[in-house]
GROMACS .gro file of N, CA and C in nm:
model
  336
    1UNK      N    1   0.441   9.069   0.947
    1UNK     CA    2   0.387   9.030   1.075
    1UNK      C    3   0.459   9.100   1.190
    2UNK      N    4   0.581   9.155   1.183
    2UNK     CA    5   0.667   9.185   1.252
    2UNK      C    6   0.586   9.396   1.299
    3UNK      N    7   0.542   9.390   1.211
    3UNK     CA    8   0.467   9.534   1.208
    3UNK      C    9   0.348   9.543   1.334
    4UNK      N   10   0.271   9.420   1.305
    4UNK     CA   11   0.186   9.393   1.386
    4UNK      C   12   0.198   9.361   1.494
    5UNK      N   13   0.280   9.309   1.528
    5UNK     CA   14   0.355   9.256   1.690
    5UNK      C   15   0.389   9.378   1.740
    6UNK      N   16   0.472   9.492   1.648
    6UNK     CA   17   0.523   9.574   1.728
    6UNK      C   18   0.394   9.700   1.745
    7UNK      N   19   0.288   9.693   1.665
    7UNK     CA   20   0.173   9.823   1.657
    7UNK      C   21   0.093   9.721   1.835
    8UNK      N   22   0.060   9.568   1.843
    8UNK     CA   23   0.047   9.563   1.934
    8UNK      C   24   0.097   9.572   2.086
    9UNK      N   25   0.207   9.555   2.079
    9UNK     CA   26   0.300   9.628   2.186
    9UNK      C   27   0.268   9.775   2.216
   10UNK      N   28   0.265   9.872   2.146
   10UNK     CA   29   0.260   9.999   2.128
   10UNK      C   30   0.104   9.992   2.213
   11UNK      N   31   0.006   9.953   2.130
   11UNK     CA   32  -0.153   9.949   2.174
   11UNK      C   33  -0.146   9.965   2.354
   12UNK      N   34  -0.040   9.790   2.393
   12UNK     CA   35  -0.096   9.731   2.498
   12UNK      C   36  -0.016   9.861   2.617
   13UNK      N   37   0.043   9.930   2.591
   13UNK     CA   38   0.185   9.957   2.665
   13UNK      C   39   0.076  10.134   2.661
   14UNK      N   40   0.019  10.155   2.543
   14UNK     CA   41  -0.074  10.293   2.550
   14UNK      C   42  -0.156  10.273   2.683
   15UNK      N   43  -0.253  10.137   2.660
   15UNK     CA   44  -0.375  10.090   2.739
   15UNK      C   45  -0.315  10.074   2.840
   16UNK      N   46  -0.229  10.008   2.861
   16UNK     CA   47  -0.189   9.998   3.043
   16UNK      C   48  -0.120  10.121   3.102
   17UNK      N   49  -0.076  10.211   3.009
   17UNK     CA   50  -0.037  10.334   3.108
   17UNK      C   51  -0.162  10.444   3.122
   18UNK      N   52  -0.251  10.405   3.073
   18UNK     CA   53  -0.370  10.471   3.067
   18UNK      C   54  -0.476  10.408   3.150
   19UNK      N   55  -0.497  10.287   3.197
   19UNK     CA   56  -0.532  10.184   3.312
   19UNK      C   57  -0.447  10.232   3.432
   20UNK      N   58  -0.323  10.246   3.415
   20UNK     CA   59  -0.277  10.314   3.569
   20UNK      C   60  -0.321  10.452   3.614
   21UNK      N   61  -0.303  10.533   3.475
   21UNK     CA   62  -0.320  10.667   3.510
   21UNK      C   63  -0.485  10.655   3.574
   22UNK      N   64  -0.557  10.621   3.508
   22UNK     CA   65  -0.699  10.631   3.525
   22UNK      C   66  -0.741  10.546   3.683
   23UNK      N   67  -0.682  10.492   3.700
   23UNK     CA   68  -0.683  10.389   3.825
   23UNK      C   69  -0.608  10.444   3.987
   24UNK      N   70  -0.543  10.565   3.924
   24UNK     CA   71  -0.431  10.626   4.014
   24UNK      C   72  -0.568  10.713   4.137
   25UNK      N   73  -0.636  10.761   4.076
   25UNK     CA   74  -0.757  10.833   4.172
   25UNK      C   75  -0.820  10.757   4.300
   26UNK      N   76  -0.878  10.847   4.355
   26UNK     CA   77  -0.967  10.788   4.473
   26UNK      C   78  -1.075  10.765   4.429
   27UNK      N   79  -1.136  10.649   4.320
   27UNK     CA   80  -1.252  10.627   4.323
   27UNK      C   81  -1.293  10.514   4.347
   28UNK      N   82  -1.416  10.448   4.305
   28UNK     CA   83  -1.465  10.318   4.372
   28UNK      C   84  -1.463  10.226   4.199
   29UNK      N   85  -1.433  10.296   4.088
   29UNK     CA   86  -1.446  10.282   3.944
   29UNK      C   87  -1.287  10.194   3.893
   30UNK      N   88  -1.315  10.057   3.875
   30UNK     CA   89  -1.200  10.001   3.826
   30UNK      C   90  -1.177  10.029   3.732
   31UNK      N   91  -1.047  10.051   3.674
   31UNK     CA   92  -1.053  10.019   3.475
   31UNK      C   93  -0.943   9.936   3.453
   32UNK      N   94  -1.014   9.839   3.357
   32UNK     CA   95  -0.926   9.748   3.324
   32UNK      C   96  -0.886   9.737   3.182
   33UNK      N   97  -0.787   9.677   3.106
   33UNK     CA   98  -0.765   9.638   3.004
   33UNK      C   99  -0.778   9.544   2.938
   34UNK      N  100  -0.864   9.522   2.846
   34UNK     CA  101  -0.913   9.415   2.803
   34UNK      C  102  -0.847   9.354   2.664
   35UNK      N  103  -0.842   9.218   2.661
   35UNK     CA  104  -0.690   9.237   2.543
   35UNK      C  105  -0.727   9.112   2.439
   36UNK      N  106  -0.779   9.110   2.334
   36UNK     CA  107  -0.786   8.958   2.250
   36UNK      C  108  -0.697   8.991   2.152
   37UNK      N  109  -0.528   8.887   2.184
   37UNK     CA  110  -0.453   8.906   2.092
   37UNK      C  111  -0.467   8.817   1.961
   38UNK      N  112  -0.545   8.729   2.011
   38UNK     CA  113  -0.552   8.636   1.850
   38UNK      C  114  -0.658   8.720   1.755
   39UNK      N  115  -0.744   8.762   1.856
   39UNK     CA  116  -0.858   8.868   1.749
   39UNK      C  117  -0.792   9.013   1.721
   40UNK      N  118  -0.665   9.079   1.793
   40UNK     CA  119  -0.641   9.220   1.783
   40UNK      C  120  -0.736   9.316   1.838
   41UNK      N  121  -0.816   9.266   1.906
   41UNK     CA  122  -0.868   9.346   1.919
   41UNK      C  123  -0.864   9.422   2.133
   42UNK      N  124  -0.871   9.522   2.163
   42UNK     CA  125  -0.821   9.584   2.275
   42UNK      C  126  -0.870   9.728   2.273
   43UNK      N  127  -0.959   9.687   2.400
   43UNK     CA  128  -0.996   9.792   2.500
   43UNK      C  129  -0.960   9.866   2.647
   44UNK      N  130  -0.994   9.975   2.680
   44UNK     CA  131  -0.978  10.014   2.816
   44UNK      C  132  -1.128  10.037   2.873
   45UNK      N  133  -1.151   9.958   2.989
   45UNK     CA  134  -1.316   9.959   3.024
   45UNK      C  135  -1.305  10.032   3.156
   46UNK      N  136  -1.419  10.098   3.193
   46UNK     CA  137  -1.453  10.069   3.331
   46UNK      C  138  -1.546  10.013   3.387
   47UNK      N  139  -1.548   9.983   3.535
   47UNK     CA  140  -1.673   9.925   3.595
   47UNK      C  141  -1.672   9.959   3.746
   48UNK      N  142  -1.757   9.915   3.772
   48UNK     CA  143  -1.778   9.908   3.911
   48UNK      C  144  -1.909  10.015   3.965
   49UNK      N  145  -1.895  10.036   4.099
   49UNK     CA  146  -2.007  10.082   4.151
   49UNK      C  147  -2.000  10.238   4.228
   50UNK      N  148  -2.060  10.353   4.174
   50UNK     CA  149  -2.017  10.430   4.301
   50UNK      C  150  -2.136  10.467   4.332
   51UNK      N  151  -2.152  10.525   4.459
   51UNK     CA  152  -2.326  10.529   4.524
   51UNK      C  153  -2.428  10.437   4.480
   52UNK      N  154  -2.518  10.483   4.454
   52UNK     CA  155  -2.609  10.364   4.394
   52UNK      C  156  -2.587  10.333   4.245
   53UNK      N  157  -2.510  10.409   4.168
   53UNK     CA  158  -2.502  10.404   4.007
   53UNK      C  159  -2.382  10.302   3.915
   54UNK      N  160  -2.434  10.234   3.876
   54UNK     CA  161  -2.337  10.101   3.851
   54UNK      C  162  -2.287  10.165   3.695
   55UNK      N  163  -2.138  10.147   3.681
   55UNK     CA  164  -2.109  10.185   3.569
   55UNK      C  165  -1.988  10.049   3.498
   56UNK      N  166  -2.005  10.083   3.347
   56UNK     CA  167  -1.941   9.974   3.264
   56UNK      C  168  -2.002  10.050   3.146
   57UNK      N  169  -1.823  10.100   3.114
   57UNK     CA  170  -1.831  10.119   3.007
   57UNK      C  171  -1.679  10.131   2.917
   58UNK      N  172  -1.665  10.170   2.816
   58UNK     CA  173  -1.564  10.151   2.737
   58UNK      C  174  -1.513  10.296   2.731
   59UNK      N  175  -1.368  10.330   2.777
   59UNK     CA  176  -1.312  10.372   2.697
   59UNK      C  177  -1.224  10.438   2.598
   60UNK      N  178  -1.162  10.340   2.570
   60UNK     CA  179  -1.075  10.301   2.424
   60UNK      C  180  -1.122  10.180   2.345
   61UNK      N  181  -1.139  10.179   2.242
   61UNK     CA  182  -1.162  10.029   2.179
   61UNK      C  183  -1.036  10.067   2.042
   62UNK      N  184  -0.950   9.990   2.045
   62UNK     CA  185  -0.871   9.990   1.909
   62UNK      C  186  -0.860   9.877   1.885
   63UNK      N  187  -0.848   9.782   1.721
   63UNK     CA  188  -0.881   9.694   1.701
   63UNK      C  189  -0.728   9.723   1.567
   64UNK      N  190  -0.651   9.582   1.541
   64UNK     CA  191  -0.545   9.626   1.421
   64UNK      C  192  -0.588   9.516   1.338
   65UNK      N  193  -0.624   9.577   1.242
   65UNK     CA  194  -0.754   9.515   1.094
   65UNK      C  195  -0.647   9.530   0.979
   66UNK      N  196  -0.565   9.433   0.864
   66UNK     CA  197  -0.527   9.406   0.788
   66UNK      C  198  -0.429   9.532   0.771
   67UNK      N  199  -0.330   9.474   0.910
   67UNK     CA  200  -0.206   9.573   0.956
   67UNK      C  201  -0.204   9.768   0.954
   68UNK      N  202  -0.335   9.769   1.014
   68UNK     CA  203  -0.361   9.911   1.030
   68UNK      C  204  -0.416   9.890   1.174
   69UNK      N  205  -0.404  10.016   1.258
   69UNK     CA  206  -0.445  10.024   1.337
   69UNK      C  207  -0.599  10.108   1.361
   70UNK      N  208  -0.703  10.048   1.410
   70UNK     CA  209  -0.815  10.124   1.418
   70UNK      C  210  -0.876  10.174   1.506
   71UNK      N  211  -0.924  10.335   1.509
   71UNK     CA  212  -0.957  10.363   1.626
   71UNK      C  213  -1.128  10.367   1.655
   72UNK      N  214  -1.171  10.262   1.675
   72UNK     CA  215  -1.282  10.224   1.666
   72UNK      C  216  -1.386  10.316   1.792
   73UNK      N  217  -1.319  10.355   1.919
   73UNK     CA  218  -1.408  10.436   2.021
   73UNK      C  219  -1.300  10.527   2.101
   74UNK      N  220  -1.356  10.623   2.157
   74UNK     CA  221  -1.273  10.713   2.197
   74UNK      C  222  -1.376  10.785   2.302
   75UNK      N  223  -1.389  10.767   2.447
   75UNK     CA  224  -1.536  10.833   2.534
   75UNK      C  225  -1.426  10.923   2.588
   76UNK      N  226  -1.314  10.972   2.592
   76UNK     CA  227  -1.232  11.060   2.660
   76UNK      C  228  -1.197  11.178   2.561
   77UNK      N  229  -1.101  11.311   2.632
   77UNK     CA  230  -1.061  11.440   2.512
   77UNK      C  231  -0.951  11.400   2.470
   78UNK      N  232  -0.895  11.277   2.519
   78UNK     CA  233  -0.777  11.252   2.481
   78UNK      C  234  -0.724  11.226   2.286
   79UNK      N  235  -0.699  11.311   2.231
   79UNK     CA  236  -0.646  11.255   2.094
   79UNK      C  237  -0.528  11.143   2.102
   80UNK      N  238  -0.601  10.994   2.075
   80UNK     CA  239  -0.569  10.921   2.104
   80UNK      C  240  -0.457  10.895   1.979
   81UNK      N  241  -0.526  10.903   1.863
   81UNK     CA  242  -0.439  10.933   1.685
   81UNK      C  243  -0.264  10.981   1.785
   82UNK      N  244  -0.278  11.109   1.844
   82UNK     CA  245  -0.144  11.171   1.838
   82UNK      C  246  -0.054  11.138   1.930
   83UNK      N  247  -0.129  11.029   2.050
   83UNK     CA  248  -0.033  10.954   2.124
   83UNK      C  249   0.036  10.838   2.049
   84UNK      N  250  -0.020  10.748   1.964
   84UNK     CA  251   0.015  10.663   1.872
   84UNK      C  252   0.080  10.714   1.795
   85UNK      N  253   0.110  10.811   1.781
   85UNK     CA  254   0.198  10.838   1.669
   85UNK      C  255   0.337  10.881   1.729
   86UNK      N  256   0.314  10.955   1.849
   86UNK     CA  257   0.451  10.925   1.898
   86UNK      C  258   0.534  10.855   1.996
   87UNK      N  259   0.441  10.733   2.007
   87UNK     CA  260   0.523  10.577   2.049
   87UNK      C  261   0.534  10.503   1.934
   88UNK      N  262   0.484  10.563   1.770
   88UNK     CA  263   0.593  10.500   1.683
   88UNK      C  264   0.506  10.461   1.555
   89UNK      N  265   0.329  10.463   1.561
   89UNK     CA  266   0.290  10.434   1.480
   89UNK      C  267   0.294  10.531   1.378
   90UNK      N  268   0.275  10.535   1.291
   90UNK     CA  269   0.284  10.612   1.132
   90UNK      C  270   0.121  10.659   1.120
   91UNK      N  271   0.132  10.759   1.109
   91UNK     CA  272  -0.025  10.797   1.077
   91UNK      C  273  -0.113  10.737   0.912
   92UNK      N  274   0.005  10.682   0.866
   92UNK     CA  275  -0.077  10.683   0.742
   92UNK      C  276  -0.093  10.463   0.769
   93UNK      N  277  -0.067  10.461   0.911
   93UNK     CA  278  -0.118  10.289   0.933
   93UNK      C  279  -0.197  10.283   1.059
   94UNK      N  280  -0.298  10.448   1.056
   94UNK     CA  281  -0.367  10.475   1.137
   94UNK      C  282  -0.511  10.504   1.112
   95UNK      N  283  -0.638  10.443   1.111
   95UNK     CA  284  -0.793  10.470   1.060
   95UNK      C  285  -0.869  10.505   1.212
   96UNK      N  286  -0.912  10.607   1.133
   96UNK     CA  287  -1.000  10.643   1.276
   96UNK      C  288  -1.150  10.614   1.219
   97UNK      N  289  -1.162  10.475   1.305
   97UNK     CA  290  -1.285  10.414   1.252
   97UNK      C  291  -1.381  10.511   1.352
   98UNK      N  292  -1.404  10.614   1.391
   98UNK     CA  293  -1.515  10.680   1.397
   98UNK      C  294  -1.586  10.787   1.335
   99UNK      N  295  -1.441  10.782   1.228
   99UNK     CA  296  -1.537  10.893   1.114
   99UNK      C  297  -1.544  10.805   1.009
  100UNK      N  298  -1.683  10.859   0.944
  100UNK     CA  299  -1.755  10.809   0.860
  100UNK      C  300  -1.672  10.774   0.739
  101UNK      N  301  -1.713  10.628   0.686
  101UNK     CA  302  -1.599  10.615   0.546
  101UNK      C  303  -1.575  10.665   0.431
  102UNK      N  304  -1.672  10.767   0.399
  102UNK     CA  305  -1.713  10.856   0.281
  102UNK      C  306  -1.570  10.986   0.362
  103UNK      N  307  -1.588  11.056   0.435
  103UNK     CA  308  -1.510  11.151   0.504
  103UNK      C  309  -1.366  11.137   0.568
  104UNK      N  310  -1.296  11.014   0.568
  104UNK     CA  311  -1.182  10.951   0.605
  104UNK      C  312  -1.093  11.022   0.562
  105UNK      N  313  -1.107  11.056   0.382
  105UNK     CA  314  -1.033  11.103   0.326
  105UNK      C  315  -1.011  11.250   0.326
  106UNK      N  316  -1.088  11.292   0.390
  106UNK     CA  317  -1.009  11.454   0.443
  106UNK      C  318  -0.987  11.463   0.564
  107UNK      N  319  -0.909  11.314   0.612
  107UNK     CA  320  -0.850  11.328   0.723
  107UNK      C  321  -0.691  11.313   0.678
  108UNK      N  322  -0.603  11.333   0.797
  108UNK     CA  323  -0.441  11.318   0.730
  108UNK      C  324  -0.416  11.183   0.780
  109UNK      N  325  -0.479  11.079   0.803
  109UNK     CA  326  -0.501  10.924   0.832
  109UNK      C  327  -0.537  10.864   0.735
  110UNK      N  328  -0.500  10.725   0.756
  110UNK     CA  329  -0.528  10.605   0.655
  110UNK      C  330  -0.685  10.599   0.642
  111UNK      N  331  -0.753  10.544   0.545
  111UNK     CA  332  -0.897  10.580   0.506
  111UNK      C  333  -0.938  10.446   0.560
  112UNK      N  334  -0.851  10.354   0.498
  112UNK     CA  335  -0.871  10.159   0.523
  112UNK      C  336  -0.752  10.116   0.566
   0.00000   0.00000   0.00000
């Protein structure tokens, strides 16, 4: 359990320096961090309004599923895998739930 406390720390501490960075601009676009620690599960959203075009959307979604961490969405170029890995997570307690589960395995990441 002690794994999991510390992969969520890591998550929340990614998402909020990535909520500042993203928040640091002149725009009219909030982003917030969205956090369910009893579910594990944690996003970075945005919202708000600029000109007439209303936006809300996601994005980061990582979710930590039977002490792995998952990278369930990714709408930025950011390789999110290689920031996690060097605030401490282990790549092989890393699934990048956006590639397909047949193809996982010719990744250098955890499959499940």
């Amino acid at each position: 359990m002690e794994k999991v406390k510390k992969y969520e720390q890591i998550i929340l501490q990614f998402l909020e320096e990535q909520e500042s960075y993203w928040n640091g601009g002149n725009t009219p676009i909030e982003y917030q961090v969205i956090a369910d620690t009893q579910r594990k599960r944690y996003q970075l959203i945005s919202i708000g309004w600029k000109d007439k075009s209303y936006f809300h959307g996601c994005l980061y979604h990582l979710d930590i599923i039977n002490d792995k961490v998952w990278i369930q969405n990714n709408n930025t170029d950011m390789l999110i895998a290689k920031e996690l890995i060097e605030l401490g997570i282990p790549k092989h307690d890393i699934v990048l739930g956006v590639i397909h589960p047949k193809r996982r395995k010719d990744t250098e990441y955890a499959v499940a």
